GROMACS .gro file of C-alpha atoms in nm:
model
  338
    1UNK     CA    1  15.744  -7.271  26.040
    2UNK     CA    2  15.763  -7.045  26.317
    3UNK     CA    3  16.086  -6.834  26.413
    4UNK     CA    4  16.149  -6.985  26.761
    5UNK     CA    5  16.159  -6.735  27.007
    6UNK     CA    6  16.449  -6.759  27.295
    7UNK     CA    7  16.280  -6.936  27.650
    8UNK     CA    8  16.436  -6.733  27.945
    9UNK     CA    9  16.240  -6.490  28.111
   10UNK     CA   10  16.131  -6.156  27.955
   11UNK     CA   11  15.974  -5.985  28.206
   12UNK     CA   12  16.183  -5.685  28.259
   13UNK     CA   13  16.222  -5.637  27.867
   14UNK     CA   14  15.851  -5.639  27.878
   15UNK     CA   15  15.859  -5.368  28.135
   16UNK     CA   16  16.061  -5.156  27.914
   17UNK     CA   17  15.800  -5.270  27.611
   18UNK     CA   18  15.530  -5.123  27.791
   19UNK     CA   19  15.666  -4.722  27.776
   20UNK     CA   20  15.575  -4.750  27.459
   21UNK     CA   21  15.330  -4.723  27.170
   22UNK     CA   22  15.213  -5.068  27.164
   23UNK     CA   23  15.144  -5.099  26.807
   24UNK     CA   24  15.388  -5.326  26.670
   25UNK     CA   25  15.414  -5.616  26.429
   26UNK     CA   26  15.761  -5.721  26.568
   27UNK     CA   27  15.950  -5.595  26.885
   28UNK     CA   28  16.295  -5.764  26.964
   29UNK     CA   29  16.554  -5.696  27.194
   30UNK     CA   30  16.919  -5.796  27.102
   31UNK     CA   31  17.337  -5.753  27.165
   32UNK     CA   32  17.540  -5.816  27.473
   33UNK     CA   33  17.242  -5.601  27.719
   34UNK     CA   34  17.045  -5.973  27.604
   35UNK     CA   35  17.303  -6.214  27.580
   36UNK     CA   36  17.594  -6.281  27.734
   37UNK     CA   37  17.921  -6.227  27.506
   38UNK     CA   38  18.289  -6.415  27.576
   39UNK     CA   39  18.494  -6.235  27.836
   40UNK     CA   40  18.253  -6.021  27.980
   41UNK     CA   41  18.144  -6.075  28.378
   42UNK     CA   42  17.751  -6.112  28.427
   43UNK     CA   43  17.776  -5.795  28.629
   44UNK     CA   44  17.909  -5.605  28.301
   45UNK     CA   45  17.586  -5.768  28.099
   46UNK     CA   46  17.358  -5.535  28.343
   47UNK     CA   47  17.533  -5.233  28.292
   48UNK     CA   48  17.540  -5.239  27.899
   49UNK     CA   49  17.322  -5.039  27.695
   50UNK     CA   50  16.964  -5.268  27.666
   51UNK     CA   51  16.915  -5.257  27.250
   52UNK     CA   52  16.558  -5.262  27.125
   53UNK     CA   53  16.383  -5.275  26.769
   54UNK     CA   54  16.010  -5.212  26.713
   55UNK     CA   55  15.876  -5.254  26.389
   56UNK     CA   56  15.601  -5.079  26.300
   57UNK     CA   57  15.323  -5.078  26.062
   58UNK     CA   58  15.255  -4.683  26.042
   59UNK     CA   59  15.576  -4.464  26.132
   60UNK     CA   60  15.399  -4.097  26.106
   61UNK     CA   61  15.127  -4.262  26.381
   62UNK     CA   62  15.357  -4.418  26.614
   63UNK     CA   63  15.632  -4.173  26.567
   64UNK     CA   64  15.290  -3.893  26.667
   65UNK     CA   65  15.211  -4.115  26.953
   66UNK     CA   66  15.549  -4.184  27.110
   67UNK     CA   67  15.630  -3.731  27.082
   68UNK     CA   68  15.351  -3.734  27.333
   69UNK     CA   69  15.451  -4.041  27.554
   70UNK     CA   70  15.814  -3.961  27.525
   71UNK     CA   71  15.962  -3.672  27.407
   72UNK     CA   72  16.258  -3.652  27.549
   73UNK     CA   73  16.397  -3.952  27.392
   74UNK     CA   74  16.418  -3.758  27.038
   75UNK     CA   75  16.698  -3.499  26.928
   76UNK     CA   76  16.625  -3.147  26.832
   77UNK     CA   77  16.469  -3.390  26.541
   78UNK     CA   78  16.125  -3.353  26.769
   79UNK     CA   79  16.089  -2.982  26.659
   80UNK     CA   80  15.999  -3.132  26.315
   81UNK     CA   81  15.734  -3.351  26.372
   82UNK     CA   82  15.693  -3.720  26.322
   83UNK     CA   83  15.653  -3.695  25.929
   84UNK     CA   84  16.032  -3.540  25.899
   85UNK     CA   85  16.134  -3.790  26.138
   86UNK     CA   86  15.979  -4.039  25.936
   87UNK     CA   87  16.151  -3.905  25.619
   88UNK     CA   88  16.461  -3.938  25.833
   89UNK     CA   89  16.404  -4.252  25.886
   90UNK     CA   90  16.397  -4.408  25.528
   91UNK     CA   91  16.732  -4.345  25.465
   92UNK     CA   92  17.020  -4.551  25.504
   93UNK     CA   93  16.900  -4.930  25.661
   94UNK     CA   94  16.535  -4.747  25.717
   95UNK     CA   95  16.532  -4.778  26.072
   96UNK     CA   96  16.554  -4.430  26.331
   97UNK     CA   97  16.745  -4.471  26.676
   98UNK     CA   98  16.709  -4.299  26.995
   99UNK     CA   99  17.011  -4.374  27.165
  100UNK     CA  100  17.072  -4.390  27.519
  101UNK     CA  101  16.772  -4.339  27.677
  102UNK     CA  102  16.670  -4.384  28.073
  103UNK     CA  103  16.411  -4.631  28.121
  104UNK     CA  104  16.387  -4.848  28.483
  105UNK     CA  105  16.719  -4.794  28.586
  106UNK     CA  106  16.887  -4.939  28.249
  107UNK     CA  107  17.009  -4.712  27.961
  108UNK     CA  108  16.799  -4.843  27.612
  109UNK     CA  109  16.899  -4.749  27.274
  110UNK     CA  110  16.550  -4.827  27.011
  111UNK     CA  111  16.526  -4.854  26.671
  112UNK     CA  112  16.186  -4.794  26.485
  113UNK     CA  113  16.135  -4.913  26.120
  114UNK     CA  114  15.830  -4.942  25.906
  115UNK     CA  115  15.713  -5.352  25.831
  116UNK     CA  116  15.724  -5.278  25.501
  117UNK     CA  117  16.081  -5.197  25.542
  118UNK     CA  118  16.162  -5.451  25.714
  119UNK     CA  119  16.006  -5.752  25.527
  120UNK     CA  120  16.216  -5.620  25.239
  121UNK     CA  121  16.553  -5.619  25.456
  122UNK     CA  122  16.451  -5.966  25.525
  123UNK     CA  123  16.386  -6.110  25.185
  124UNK     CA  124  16.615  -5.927  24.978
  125UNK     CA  125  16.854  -5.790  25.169
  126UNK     CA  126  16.860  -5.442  25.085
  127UNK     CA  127  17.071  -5.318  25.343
  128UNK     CA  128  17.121  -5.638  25.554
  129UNK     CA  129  17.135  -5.406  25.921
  130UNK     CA  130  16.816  -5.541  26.088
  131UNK     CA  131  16.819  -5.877  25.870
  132UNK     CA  132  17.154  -5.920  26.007
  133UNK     CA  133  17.047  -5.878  26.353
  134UNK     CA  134  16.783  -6.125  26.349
  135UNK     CA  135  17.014  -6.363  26.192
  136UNK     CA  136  17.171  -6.410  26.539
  137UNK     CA  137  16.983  -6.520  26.881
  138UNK     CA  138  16.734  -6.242  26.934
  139UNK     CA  139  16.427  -6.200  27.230
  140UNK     CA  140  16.133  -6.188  27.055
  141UNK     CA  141  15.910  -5.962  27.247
  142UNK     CA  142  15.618  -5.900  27.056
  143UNK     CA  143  15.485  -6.015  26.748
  144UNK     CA  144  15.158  -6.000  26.550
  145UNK     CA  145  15.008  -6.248  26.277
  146UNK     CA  146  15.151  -6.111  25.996
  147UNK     CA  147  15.200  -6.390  25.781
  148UNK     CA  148  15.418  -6.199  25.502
  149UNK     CA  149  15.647  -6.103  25.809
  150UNK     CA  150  15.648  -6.431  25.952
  151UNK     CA  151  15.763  -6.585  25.616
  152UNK     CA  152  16.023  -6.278  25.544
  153UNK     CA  153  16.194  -6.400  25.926
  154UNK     CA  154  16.238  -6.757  25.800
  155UNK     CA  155  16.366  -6.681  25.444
  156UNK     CA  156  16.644  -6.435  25.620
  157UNK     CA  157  16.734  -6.747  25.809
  158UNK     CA  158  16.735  -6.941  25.487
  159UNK     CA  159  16.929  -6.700  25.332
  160UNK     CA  160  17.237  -6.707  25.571
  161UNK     CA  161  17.288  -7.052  25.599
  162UNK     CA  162  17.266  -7.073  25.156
  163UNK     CA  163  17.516  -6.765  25.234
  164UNK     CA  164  17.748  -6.889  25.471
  165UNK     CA  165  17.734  -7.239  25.243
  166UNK     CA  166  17.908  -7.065  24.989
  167UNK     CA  167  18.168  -6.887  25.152
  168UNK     CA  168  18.265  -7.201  25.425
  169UNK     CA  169  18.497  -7.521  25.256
  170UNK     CA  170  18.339  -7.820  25.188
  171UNK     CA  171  18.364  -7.930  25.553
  172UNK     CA  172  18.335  -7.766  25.836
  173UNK     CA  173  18.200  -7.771  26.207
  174UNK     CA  174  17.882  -7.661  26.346
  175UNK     CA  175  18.036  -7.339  26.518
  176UNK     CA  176  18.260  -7.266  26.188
  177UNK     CA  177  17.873  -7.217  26.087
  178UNK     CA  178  17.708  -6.969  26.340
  179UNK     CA  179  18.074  -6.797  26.283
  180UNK     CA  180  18.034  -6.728  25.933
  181UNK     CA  181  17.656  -6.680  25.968
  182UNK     CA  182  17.714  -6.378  26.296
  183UNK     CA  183  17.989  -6.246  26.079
  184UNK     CA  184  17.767  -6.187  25.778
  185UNK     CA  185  17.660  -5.804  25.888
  186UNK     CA  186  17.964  -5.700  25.952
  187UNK     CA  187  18.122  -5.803  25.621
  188UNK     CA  188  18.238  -5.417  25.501
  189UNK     CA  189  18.112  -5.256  25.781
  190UNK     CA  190  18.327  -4.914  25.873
  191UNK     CA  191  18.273  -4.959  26.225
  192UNK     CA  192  18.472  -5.297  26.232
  193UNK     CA  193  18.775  -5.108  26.172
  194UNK     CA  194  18.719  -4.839  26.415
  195UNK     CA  195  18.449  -4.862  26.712
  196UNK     CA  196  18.383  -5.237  26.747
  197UNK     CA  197  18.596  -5.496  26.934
  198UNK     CA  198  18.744  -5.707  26.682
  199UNK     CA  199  18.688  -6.017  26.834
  200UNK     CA  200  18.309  -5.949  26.846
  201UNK     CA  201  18.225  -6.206  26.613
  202UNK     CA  202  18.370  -6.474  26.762
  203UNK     CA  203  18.264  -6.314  27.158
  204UNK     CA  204  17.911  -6.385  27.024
  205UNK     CA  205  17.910  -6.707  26.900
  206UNK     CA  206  18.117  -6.910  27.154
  207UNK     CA  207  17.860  -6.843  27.466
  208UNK     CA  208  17.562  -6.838  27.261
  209UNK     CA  209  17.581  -7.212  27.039
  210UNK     CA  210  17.259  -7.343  27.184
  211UNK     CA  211  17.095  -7.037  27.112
  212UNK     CA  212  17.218  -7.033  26.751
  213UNK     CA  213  17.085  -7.397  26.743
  214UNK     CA  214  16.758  -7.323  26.841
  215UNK     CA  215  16.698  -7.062  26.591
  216UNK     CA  216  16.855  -7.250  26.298
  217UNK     CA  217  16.812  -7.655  26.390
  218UNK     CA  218  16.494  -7.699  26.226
  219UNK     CA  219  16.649  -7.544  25.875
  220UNK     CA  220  16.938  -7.736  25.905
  221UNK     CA  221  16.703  -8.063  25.968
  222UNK     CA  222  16.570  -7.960  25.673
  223UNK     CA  223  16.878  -7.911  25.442
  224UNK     CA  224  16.989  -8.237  25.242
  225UNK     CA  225  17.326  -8.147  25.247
  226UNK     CA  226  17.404  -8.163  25.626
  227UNK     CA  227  17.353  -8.462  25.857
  228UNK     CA  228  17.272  -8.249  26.147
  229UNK     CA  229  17.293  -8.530  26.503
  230UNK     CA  230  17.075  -8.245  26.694
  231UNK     CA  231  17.117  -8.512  27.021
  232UNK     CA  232  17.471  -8.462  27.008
  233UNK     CA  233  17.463  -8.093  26.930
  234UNK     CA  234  17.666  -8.202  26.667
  235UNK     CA  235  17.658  -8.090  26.270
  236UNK     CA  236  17.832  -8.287  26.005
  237UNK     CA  237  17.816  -8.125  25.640
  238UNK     CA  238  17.934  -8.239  25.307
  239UNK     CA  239  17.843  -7.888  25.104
  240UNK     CA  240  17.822  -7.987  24.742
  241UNK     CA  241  18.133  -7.776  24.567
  242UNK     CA  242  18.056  -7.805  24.254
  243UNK     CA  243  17.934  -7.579  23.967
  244UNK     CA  244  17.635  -7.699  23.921
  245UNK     CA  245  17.587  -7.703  24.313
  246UNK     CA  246  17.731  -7.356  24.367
  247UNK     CA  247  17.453  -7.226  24.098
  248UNK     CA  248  17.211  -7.386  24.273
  249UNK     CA  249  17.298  -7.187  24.578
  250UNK     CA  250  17.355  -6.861  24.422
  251UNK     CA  251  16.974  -6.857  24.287
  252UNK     CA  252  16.860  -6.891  24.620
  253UNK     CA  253  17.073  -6.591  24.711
  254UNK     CA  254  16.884  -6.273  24.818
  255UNK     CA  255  16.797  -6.022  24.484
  256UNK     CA  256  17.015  -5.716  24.655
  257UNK     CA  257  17.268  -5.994  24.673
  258UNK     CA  258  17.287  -6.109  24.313
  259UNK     CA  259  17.281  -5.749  24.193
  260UNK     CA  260  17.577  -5.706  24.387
  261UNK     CA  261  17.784  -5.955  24.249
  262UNK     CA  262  17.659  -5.879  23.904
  263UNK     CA  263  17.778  -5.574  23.894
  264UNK     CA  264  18.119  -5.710  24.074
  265UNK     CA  265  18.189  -5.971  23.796
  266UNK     CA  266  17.991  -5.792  23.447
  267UNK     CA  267  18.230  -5.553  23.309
  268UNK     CA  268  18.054  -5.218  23.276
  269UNK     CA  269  17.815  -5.152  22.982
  270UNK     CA  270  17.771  -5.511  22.952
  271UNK     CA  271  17.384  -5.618  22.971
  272UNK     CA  272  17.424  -5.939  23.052
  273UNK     CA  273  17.151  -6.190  23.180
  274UNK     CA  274  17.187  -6.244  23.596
  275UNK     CA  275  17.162  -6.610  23.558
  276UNK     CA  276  17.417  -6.566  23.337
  277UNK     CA  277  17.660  -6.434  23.512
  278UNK     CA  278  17.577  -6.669  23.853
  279UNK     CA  279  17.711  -6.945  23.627
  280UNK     CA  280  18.035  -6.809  23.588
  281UNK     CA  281  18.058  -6.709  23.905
  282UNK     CA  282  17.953  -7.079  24.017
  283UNK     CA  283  18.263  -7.191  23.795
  284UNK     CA  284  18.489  -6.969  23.898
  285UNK     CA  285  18.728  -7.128  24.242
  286UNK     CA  286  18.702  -6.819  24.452
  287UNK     CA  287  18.325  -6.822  24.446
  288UNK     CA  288  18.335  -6.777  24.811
  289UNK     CA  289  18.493  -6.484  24.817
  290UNK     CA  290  18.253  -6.302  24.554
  291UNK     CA  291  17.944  -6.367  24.783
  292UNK     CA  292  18.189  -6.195  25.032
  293UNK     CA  293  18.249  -5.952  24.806
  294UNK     CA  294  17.860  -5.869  24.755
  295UNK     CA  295  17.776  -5.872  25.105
  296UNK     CA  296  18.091  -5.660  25.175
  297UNK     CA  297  17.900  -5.398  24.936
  298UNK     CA  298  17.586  -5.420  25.085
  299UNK     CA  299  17.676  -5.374  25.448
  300UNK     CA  300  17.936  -5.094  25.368
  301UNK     CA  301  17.711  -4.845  25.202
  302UNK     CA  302  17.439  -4.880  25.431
  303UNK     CA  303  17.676  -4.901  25.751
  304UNK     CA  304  17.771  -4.580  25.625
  305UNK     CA  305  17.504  -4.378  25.588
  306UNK     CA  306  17.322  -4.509  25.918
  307UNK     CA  307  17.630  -4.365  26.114
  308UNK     CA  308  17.614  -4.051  25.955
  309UNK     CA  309  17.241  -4.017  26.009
  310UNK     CA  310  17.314  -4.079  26.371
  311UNK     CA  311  17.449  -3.726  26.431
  312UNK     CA  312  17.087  -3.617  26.352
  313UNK     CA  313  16.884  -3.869  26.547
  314UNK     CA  314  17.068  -3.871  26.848
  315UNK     CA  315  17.209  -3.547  26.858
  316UNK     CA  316  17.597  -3.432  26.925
  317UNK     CA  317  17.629  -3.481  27.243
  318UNK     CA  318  17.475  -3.820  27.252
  319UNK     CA  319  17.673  -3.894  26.932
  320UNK     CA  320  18.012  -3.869  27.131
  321UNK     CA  321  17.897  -4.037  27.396
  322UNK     CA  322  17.811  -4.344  27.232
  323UNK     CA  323  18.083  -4.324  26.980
  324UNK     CA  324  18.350  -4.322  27.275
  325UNK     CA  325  18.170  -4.595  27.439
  326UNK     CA  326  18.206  -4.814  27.157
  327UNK     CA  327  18.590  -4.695  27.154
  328UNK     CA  328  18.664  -4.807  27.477
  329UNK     CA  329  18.471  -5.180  27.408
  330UNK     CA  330  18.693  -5.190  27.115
  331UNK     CA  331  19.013  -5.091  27.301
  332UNK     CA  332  18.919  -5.387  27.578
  333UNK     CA  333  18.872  -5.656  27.323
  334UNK     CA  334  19.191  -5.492  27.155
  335UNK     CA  335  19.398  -5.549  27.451
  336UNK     CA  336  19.247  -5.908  27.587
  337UNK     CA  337  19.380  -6.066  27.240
  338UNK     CA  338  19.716  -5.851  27.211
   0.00000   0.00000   0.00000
């Protein structure tokens, strides 16, 4: 199953593609630069910061590569080298920005991380920061035949809908879906409380349902416990509440996932099986809310350290800049819904 990639045109994301080292097994670009969010004008779409990832196979290569194409995109970082900036760029959610940079008249902001990295964001969800981003509508730019990647995009997808199962009632409507689904990286996230528009969530999702369809319809075709009328745009589910149904779900859950709630719900000192503990957890009423719980732990710690590493990557005065940026978005959504 391929991960469908979005129709409209691409071309002048391409054009921004090609200032680059063009070694990459995935390239995407993604956020309200891409696609339009509720209560912004078209005209404020073009003047947001364009957001790029690039996934790479070999960091210390393209990292070398990209010093001599473009230097100037880097922090005081670039007196290091690429192998320190590669170092760098493990920690936290693995992925090193260069934030806003001038390419053809738009301001980009890029994030590099290695495959390897990634495919294990994807299929475990060890930090959930570029697995949640591909778990809303994305441009897919570039991608090679990596099969390992290609079935690490789909079992991310997967994942969130098993996810958002969970933590949704036993009915519920199609957008009630993509809601909890877009909210999923942002569950604990720091920046939700100060920096982000609180409405963002719900900004992405209403503009963007047929996009959200097209990147999940053929999973939810394919799940028994939905009766998804695709010709109608229309999603009836009947989510199967009960313990045995709940464990079902929770062993499909990502491994960083079910760590997480283990260590939630197994008192301390306590070896006890995972399985084990998923069963009481599927018996327990508030089920929901320890999958939110989990996620919530995932998303803070990396969330956390990602910001912090920021200071380094993009520098001070870049760090401000962006950092009051996403003030002021957060003080506009703040005072549309007051």
């Amino acid at each position: 199953m391929a991960l469908p990639a979005l129709s409209s045109s691409a071309v002048n994301f391409r054009r921004v593609l090609a200032h680059f080292p063009q070694d990459l097994s995935l390239a995407f670009a993604y956020g309200s630069g891409v696609f339009r969010q509720a209560g912004a004008s078209a005209e404020h779409g073009e003047n947001n910061v364009l957001d790029f990832v690039f996934a790479v196979d070999d960091p210390v290569n393209w990292h070398t590569t990209n010093l001599l194409k473009n230097r100037s995109h880097y922090s005081f970082l670039k007196y290091f080298g690429p192998k320190k900036i590669t170092t760098i760029q493990k920690y936290g959610a693995g992925i090193y920005y260069n934030t806003l940079v001038p390419c053809n008249g738009r301001t980009i902001k890029y994030g590099v991380i290695s495959t390897d990295a990634l495919i294990e964001d994807l299929f475990h969800w060890k930090t959930l920061y570029v697995a949640g981003r591909l778990q809303k509508p994305v441009k897919i730019l570039a991608q090679n035949e990596n099969s390992k990647l290609q079935a690490a995009l789909v079992s991310n997808l997967k994942s969130a809908v098993t996810a958002a199962f969970l933590m949704l009632p036993e009915s519920f409507s199609e957008e009630d879906l993509y809601m909890q689904i877009a909210g999923l990286s942002y569950t604990g996230d720091f920046r939700m409380i100060i920096g982000e528009d609180k409405s963002k969530v719900q900004n992405i999702v209403k503009p963007n349902v047929a996009h959200f369809q097209k990147l999940y319809s053929n999973i939810l075709l394919d799940c028994p416990q939905v009766v998804y009328k695709h010709h109608l745009g229309r999603l009836e589910a009947s989510i199967d509440k009960s313990p045995e149904g709940q464990f079902t779900q929770l062993m499909t859950l990502p491994k960083t996932l079910q760590q997480k709630i283990t260590a939630l719900v197994s008192p301390p000192g306590k070896n006890r099986d995972v399985e084990e503990i998923l069963l009481q957890v599927a018996h327990d009423p508030d089920c929901g809310f320890v999958v939110q719980q989990g996620i919530s732990g995932i998303v803070r710690s990396s969330s956390i350290v990602q910001s912090a590493k920021t200071i380094l990557t993009a520098g001070a005065k870049k760090s401000v800049t962006y950092s009051l940026k996403k003030l002021y978005k957060m003080t506009k959504g703040g005072l549309k819904t007051s």
